[in-house]
CSV table of C-alpha atoms in Angstrom, one decimal:
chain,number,residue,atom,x,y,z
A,1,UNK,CA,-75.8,62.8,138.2
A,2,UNK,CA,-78.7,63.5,135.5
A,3,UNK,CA,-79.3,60.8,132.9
A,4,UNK,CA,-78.2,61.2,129.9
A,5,UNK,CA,-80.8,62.3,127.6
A,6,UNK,CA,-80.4,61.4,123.9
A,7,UNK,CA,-79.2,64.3,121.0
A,8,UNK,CA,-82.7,65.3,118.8
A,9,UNK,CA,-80.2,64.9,116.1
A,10,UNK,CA,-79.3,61.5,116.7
A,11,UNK,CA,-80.4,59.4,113.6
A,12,UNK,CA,-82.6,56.0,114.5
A,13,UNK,CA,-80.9,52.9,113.5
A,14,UNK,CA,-81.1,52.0,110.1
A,15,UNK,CA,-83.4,49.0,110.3
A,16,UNK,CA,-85.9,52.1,110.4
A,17,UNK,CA,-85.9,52.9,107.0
A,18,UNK,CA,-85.8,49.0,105.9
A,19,UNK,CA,-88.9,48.3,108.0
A,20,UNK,CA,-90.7,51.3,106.0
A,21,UNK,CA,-89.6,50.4,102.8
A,22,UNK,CA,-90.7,46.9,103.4
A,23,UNK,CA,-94.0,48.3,104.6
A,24,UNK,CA,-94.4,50.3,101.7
A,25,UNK,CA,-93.9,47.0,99.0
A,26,UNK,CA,-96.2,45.1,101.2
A,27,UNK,CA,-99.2,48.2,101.7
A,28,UNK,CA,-102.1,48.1,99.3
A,29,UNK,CA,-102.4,50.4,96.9
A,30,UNK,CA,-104.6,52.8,96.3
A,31,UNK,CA,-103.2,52.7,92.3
A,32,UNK,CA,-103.5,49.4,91.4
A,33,UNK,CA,-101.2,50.0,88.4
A,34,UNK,CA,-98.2,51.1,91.0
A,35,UNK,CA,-98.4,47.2,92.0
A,36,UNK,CA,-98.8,45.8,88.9
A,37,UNK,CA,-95.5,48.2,87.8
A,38,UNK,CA,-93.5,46.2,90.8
A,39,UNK,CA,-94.8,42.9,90.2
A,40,UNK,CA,-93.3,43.3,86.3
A,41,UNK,CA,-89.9,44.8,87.7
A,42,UNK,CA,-89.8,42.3,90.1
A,43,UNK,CA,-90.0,40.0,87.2
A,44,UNK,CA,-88.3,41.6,84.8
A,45,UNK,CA,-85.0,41.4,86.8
A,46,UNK,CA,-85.3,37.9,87.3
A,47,UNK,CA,-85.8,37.3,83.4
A,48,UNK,CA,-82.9,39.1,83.0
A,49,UNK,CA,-80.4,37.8,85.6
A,50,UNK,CA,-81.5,34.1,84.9
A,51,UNK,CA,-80.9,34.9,80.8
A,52,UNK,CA,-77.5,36.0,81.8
A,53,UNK,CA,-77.0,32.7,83.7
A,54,UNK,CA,-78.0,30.5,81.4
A,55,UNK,CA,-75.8,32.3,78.5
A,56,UNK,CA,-72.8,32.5,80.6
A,57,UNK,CA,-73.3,28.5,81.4
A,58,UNK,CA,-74.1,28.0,77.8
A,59,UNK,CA,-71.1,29.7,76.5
A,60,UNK,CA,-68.3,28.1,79.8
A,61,UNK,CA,-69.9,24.8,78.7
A,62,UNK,CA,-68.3,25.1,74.8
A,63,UNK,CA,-65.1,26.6,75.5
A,64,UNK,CA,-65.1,23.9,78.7
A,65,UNK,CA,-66.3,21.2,76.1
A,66,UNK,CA,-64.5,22.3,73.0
A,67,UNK,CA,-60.9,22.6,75.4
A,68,UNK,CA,-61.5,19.2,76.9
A,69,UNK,CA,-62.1,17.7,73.6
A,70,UNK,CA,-59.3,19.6,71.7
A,71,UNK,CA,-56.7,18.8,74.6
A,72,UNK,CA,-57.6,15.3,75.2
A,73,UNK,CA,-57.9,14.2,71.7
A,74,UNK,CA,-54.4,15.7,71.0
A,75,UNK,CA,-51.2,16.8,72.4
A,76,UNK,CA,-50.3,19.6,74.0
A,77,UNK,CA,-46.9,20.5,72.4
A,78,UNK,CA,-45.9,19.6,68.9
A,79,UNK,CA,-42.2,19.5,67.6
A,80,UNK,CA,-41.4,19.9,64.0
A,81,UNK,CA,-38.4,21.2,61.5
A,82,UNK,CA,-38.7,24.6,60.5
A,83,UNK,CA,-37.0,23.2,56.9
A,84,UNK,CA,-36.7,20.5,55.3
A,85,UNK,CA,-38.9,16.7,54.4
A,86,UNK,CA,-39.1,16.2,57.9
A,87,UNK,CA,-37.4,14.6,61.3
A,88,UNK,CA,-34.6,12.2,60.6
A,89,UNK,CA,-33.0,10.2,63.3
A,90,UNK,CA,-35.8,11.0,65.4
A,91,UNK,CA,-35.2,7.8,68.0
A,92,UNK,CA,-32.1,9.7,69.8
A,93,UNK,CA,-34.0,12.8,69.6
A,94,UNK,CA,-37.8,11.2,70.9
A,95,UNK,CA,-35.3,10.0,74.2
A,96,UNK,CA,-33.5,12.9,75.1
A,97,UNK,CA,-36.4,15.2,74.8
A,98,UNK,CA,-38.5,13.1,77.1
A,99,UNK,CA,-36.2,14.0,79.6
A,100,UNK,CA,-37.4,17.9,79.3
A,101,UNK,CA,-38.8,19.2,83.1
A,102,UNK,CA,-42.7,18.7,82.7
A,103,UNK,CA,-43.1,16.1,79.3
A,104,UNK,CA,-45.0,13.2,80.7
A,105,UNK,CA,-44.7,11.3,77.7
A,106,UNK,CA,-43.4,11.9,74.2
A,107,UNK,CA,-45.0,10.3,70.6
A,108,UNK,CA,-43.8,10.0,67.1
A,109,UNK,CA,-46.0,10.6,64.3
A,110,UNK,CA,-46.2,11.2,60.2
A,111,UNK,CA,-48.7,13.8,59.5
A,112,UNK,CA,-50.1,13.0,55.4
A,113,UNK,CA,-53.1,14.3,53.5
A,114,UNK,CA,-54.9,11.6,51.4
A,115,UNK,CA,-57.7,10.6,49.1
A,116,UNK,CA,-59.6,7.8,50.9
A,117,UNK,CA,-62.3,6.0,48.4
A,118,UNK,CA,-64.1,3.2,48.7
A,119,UNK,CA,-66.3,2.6,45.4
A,120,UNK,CA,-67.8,5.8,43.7
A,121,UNK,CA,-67.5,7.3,47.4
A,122,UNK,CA,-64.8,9.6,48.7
A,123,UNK,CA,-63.3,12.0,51.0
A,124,UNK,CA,-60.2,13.5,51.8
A,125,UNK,CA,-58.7,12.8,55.1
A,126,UNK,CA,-55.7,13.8,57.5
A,127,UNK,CA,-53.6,10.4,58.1
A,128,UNK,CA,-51.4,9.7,61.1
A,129,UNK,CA,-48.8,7.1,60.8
A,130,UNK,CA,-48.6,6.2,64.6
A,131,UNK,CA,-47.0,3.7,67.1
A,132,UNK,CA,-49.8,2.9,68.9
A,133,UNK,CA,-48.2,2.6,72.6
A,134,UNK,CA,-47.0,5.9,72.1
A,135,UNK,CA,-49.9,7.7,70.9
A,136,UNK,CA,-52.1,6.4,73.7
A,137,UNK,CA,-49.9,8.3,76.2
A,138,UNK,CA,-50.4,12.6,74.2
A,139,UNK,CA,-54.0,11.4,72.8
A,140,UNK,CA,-57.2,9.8,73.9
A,141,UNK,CA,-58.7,9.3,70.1
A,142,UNK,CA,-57.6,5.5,70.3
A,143,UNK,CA,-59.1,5.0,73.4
A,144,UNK,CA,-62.4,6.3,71.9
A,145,UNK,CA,-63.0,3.2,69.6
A,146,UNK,CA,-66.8,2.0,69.8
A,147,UNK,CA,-66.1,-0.5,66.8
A,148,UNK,CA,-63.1,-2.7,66.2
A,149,UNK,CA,-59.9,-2.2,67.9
A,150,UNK,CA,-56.3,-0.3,67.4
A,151,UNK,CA,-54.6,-3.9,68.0
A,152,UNK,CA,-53.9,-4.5,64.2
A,153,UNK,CA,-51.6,-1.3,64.3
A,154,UNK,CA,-49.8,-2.6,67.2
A,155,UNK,CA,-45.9,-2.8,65.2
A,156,UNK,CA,-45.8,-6.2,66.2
A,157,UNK,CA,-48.9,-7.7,64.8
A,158,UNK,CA,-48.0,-9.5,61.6
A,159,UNK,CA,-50.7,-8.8,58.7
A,160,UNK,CA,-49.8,-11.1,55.9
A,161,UNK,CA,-52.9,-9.3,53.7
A,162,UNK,CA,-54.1,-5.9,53.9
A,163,UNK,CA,-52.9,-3.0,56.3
A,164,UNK,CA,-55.2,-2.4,58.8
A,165,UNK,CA,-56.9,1.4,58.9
A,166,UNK,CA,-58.6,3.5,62.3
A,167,UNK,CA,-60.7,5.9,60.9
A,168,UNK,CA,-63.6,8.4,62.8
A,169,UNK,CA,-67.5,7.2,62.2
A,170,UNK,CA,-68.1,10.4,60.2
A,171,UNK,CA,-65.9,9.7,57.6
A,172,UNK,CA,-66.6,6.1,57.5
A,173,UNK,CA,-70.2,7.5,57.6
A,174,UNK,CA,-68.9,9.5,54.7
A,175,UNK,CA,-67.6,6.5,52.7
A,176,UNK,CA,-70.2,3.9,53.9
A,177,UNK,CA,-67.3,1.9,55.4
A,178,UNK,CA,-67.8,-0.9,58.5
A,179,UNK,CA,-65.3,-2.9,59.9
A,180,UNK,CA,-63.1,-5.2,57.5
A,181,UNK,CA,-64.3,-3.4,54.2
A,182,UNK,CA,-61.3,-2.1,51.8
A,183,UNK,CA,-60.4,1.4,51.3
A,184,UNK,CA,-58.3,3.1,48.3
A,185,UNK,CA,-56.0,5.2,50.0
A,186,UNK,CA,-54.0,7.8,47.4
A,187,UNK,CA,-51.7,9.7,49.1
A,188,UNK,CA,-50.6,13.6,46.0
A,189,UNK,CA,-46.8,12.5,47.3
A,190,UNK,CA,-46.7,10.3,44.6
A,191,UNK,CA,-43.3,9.1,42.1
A,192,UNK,CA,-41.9,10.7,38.7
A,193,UNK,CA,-42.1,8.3,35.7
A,194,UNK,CA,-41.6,8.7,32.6
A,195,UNK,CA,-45.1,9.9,32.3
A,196,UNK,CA,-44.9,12.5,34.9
A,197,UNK,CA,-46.2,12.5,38.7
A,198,UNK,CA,-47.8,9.5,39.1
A,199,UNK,CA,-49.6,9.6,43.0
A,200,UNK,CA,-49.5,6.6,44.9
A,201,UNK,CA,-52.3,4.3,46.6
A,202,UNK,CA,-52.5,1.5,48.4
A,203,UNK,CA,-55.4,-0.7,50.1
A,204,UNK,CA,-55.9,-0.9,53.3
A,205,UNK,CA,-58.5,-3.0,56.0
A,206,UNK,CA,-60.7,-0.8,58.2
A,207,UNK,CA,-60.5,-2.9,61.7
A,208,UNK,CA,-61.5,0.2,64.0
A,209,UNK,CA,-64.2,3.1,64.1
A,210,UNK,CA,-63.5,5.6,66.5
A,211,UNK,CA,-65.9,8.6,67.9
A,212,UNK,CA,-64.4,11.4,69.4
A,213,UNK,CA,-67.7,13.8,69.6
A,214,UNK,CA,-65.6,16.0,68.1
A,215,UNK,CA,-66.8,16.3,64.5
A,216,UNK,CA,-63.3,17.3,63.0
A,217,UNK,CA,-61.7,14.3,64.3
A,218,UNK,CA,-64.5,12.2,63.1
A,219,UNK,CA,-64.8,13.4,59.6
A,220,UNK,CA,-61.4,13.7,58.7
A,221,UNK,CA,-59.1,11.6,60.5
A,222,UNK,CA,-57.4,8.6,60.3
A,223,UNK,CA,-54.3,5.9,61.6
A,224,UNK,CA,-52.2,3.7,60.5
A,225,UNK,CA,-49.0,1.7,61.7
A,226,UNK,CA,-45.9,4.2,61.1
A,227,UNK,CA,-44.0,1.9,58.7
A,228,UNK,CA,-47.3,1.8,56.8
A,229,UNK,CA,-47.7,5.7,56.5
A,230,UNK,CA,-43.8,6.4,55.6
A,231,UNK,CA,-44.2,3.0,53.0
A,232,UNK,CA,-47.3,4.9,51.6
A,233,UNK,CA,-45.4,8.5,51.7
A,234,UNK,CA,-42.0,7.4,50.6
A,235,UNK,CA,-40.7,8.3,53.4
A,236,UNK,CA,-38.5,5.4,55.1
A,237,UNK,CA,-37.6,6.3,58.6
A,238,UNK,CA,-38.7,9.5,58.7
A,239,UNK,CA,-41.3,11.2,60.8
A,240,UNK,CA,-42.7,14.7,60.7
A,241,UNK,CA,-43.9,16.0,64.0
A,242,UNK,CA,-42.7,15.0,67.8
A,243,UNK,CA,-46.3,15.0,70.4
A,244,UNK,CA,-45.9,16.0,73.6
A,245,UNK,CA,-48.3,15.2,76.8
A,246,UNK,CA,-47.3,17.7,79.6
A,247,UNK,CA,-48.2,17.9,83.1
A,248,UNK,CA,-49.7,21.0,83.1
A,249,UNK,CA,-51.4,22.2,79.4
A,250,UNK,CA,-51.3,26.1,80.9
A,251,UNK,CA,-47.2,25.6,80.9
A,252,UNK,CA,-47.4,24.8,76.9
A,253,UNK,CA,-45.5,27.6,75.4
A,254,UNK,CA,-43.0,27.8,78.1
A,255,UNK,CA,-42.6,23.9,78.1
A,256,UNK,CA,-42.4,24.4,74.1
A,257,UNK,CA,-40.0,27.0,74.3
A,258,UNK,CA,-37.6,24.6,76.4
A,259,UNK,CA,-37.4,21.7,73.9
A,260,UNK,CA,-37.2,24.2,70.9
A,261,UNK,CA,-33.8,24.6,72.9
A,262,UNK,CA,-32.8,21.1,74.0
A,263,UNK,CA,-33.9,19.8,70.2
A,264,UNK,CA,-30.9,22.6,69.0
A,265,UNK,CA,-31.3,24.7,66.0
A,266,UNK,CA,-34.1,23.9,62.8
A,267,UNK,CA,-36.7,22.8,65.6
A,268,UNK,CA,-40.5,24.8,66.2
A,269,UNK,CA,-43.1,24.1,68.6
A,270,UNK,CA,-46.7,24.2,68.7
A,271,UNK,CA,-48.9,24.2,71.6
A,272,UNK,CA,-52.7,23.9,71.8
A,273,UNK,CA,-52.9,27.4,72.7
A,274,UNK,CA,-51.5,28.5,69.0
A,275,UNK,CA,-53.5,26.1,67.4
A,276,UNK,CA,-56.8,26.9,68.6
A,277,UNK,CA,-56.3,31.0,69.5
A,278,UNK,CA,-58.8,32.3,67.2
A,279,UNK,CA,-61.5,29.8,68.5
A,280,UNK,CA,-61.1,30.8,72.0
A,281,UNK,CA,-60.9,34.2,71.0
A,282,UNK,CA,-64.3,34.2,69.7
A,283,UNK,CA,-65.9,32.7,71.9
A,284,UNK,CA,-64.5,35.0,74.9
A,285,UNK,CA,-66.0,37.7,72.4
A,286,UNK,CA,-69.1,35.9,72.4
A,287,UNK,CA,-69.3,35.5,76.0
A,288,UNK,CA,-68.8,39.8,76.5
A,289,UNK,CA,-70.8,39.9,73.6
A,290,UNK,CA,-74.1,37.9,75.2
A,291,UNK,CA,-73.5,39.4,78.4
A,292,UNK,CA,-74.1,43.2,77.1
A,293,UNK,CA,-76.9,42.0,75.5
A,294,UNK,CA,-78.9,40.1,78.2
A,295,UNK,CA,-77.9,43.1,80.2
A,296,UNK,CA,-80.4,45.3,78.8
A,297,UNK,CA,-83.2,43.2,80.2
A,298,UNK,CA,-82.1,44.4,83.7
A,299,UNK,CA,-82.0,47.8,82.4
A,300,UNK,CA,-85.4,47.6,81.3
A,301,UNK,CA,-86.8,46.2,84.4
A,302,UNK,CA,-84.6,48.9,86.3
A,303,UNK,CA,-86.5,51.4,84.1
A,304,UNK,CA,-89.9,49.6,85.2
A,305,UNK,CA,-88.4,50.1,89.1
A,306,UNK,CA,-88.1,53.8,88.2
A,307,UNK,CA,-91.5,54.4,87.5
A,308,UNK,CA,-92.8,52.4,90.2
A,309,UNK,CA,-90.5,54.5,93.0
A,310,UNK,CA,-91.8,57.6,90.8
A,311,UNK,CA,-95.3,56.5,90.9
A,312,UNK,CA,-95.1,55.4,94.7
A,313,UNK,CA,-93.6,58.7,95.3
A,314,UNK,CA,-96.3,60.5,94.0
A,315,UNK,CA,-98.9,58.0,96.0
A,316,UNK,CA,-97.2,58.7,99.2
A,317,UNK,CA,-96.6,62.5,99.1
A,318,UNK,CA,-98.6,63.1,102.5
A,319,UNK,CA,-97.4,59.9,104.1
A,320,UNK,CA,-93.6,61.5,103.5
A,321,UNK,CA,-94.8,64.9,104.6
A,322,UNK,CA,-96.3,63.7,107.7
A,323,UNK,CA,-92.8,61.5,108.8
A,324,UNK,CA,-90.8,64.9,108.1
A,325,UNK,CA,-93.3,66.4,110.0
A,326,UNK,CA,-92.3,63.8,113.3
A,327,UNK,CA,-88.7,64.5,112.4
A,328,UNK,CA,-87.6,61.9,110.2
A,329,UNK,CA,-85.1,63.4,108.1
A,330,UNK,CA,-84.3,63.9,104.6
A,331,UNK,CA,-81.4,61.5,104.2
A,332,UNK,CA,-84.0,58.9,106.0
A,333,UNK,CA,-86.7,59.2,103.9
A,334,UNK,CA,-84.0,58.8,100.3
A,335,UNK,CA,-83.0,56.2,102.1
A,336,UNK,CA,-86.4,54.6,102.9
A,337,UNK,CA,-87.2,54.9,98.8
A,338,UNK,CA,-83.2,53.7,98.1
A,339,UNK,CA,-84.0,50.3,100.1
A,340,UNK,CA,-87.5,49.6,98.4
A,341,UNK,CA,-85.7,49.2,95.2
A,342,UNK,CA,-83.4,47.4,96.7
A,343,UNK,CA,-85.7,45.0,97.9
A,344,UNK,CA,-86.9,44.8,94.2
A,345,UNK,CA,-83.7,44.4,93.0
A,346,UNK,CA,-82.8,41.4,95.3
A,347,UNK,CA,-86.1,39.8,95.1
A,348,UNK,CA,-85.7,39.6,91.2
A,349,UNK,CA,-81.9,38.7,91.1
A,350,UNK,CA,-82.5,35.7,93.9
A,351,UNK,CA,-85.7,34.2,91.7
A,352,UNK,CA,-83.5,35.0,88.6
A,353,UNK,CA,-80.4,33.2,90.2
A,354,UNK,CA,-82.5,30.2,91.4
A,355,UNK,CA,-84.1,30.1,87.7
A,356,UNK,CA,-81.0,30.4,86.1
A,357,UNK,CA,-78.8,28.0,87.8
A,358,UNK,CA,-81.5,25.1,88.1
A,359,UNK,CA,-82.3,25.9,84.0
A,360,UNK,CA,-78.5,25.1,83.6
A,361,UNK,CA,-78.0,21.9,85.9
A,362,UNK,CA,-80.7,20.7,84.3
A,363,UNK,CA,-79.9,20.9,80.7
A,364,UNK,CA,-76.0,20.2,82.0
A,365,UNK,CA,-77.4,17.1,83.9
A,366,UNK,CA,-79.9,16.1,81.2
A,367,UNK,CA,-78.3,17.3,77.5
A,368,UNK,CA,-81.8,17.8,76.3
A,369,UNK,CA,-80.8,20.5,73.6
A,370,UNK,CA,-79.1,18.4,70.7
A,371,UNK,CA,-77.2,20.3,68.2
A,372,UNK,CA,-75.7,19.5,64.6
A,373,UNK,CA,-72.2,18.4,65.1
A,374,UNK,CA,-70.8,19.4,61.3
A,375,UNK,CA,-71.7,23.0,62.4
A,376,UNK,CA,-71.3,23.0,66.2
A,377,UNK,CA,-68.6,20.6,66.7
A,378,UNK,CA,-69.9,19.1,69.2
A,379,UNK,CA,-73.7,17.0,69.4
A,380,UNK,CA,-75.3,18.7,72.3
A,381,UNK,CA,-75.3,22.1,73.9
A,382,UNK,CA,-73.2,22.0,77.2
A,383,UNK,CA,-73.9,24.0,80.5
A,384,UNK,CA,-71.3,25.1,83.0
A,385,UNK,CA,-72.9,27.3,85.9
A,386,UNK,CA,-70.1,29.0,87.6
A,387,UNK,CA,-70.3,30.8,90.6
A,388,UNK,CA,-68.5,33.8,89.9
A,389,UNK,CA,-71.1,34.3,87.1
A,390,UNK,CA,-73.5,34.2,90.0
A,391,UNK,CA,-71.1,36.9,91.6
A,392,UNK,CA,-70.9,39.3,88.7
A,393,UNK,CA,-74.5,39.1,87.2
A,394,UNK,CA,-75.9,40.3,90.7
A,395,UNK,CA,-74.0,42.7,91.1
A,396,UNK,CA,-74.6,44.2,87.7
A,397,UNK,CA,-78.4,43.3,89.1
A,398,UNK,CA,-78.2,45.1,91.7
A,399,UNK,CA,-75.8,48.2,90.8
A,400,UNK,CA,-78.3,49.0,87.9
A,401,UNK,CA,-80.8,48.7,90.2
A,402,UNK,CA,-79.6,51.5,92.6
A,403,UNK,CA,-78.9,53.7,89.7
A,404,UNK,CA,-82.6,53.4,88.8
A,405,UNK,CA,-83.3,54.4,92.4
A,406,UNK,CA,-81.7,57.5,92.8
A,407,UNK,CA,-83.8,60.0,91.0
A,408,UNK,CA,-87.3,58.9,92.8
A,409,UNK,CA,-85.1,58.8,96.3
A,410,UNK,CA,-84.0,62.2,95.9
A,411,UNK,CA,-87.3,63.2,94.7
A,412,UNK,CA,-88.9,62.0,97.9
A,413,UNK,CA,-86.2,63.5,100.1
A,414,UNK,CA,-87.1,67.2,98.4
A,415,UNK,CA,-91.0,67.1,99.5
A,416,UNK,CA,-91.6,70.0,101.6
A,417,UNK,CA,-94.2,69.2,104.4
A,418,UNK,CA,-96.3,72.7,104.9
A,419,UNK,CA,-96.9,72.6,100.4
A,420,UNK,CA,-97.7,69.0,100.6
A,421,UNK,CA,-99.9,68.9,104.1
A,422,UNK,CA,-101.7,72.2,102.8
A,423,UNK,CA,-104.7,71.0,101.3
A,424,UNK,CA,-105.2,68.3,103.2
C-alpha cells in the first residue's frame, strides 16, 4: 500500500499567514516612515477606543446617577384626581390601595408652591405637607439630613411656638437660613376680603437641612407636618397626591395602571418614567450622539492602517513575488496582509481598552472631575464602565479595521511574479 502523498493544492494551516504577518510588523524597514505610519495607527486606535470608553462610562454614570437620585429621592408612582381641589377621604383610600400586587408602601402628601423669605432674601419653593413615617418608606430626602432632624414633624410632637420647617442647603443657602432661624412662608392660595385676594403666610422654625446632591431638591424643596401644610393652604383634611414605593420601579406604569383601577373613576397616575422621559431621552441621544463622534478617531487611524498596508505592500513587492513563486497562493498572501491589520487593530483596541477602563475606575473610584451642580445636577462627574461597551467599541475597532484592510490585501494578492521578479 503506497503512502499517501499530500494534494499540491492542499492549503497550509492558517497559522501560516499569521506567523508572516507577524513577521512582517516585527521586520525592519527599509522605509522608516512605513513604521512610523504603524506605530501612529497603532496608537491612533487606542486613542480612539479608550475616548469611546471613557464617554460611554461618562454618560452610564449620569443617567446611572441622575436615575438613582431621581428614584430614591422620590416615589415611583404618584396618584392624583384628574378634577377637582384635591383627594378627600383619602384614609380609606391610602389602605385599600396599599393592598395593590407590588406597592411596598403607600404615603400621603400636599403638594403647595410658596414664597419663602427670610429678611430682604427670598426664593420660591415647592412645599410638601408630609407624615413623616410615611414618607420615609416612597423617599430617601428625609433620610439625607446633615443638619437638624425631621423629628419636630413627627404628628405627635407638640410645638407650642413656631412650626418646624425641612428645607434643602441650597435654598437655605439661598436664604442665608441655619437651624432655628424664622422663615416667612406665603403660600398665592390666599382668602377673599373685602379688599380682594389677600395670600396667606405664616412663620415657621427651620430645625432640619437636608442634602440630596441633587440640586433640584436642594434648591427648591421643602417639608412640613401635613396639618401644617393643609392649615397654611386652607385645605382641612385634604391631600393632593397618593406616593407609591413599588418593588420593582421598571413595573411603574403597569403598577400605575392597576391602582388607577382599584382607586375607581377621577384617579391618574404618574410614574418616574413620565416624569423624567425627556431627560432620559437626551441623554440616550447623547450617548449615540458621542459614540458617532469618537468613532471617527478609529476611522482615522483605520485610514493611517491603509496607508501603512499600502506602503508595506509596495516595500514588499518582490518578497510577495518570490512566496507566489514557492506556491503560496493568492488567497494566502490577502490573507497574510488581512491579519497584519488585524494585529494593528487588536494591539490598539487592547491598549485603548486597558486605557479606557482604568481612566474610568479611576475617576469612578476617585470623583476627581467636580462639576457645578445648578447646571449639572449633580456635583461631580460619574463613571460607569460597562462591559458590553467594552463588547461593542471593539468590535466597531476591529470591523473598521478590516474594512481598512481590504484594498491593500487584494492589492497584494494581484502581484504577478514574472513583472515583479523581472528586474531584479
Amino acid at each position: 500500500m503506497s503512502p499517501q502523498v499530500s494534494s499540491r493544492n492542499e492549503r497550509p494551516p492558517i497559522k501560516f499567514e499569521l506567523f508572516i504577518a507577524a513577521r512582517y510588523l516585527r521586520a525592519r524597514r527599509r522605509q522608516a516612515v512605513v513604521g512610523l505610519i504603524t506605530v501612529i495607527s497603532v496608537l491612533g486606535v487606542a486613542a480612539g477606543v479608550a475616548s469611546l470608553i471613557i464617554a460611554l462610562a461618562i454618560t452610564n454614570g449620569m443617567r446611572r446617577d441622575l436615575q438613582d437620585r431621581l428614584v430614591g429621592a422620590t416615589s415611583h408612582v404618584d396618584l392624583m384626581r384628574t378634577a377637582g381641589d384635591g383627594i378627600r377621604d383619602w384614609r380609606p383610600l391610602m389602605a385599600r390601595l396599599a393592598t395593590v400586587p407590588h406597592v411596598q408602601s403607600v404615603a400621603p402628601g400636599l403638594y403647595g408652591q410658596v414664597l419663602i423669605s427670610r429678611g430682604a432674601r427670598s426664593g420660591g419653593a415647592l412645599i410638601k405637607g408630609i407624615v413623616p413615617a410615611d414618607e420615609r418608606n416612597i423617599g430617601n430626602l428625609l433620610q439625607s439630613i446633615t443638619q437638624g432632624s425631621a423629628d419636630a414633624l413627627n404628628p405627635t410632637t407638640i410645638t407650642t411656638t413656631t412650626p418646624p420647617i425641612v428645607i434643602g442647603n441650597e435654598l437655605a443657602l439661598t436664604l442665608g437660613a441655619s437651624l432655628g432661624d424664622t422663615l416667612l412662608v406665603t403660600s398665592p392660595q390666599g382668602e377673599l376680603t373685602p379688599l380682594g385676594l389677600v395670600p396667606r403666610y405664616q412663620r415657621f422654625r427651620v430645625t432640619g437641612i437636608f442634602t440630596s446632591g441633587f440640586y433640584q431638591y436642594d434648591s427648591s424643596y421643602a417639608f412640613m407636618r401635613l396639618a401644617d401644610s393643609q392649615h397654611l393652604f386652607s385645605e382641612p383634611d385634604l391631600i393632593s397626591v397618593l406616593s407609591f414605593r413599588i418593588d420593582d420601579l421598571y413595573k411603574a406604569q403597569q403598577v400605575g395602571h392597576a391602582l388607577e383601577q382599584a382607586a375607581g373613576p377621577g384617579f391618574q397616575a404618574t410614574n418616574w418614567m413620565e416624569q423624567n422621559r425627556e431627560l432620559f431621552r437626551a441623554l440616550k441621544l447623547e450617548q449615540v450622539v458621542t459614540f458617532i463622534v469618537l468613532a471617527l478617531i478609529v476611522v482615522v487611524a483605520a485610514l493611517n492602517i491603509l496607508i501603512a498596508l499600502t506602503m508595506m505592500v509596495m516595500e514588499k513587492t518582490r518578497d510577495i513575488a518570490v512566496m507566489m513563486s514557492f506556491g503560496v497562493a493568492a488567497d494566502q498572501v490577502r490573507r497574510i496582509f488581512l491579519f497584519q491589520g488585524l494585529l494593528i487593530s487588536t494591539i490598539g483596541t487592547t491598549l485603548g481598552l486597558a486605557l479606557g477602563y482604568a481612566t474610568s475606575l479611576a475617576g469612578s473610584h476617585f470623583r476627581f472631575i467636580h462639576l457645578d451642580a445648578s447646571v449639572y445636577s449633580i456635583d461631580y462627574l460619574p463613571f460607569a464602565p460597562h462591559l458590553t461597551d467594552a463588547l461593542i467599541v471593539a468590535a466597531v475597532s476591529l470591523g473598521i479595521s478590516l474594512l481598512a484592510t481590504l484594498y491593500p490585501s487584494s492589492s497584494a494578492a494581484r502581484v504577478l511574479p514574472a513583472e515583479a521578479l523581472r528586474y531584479e
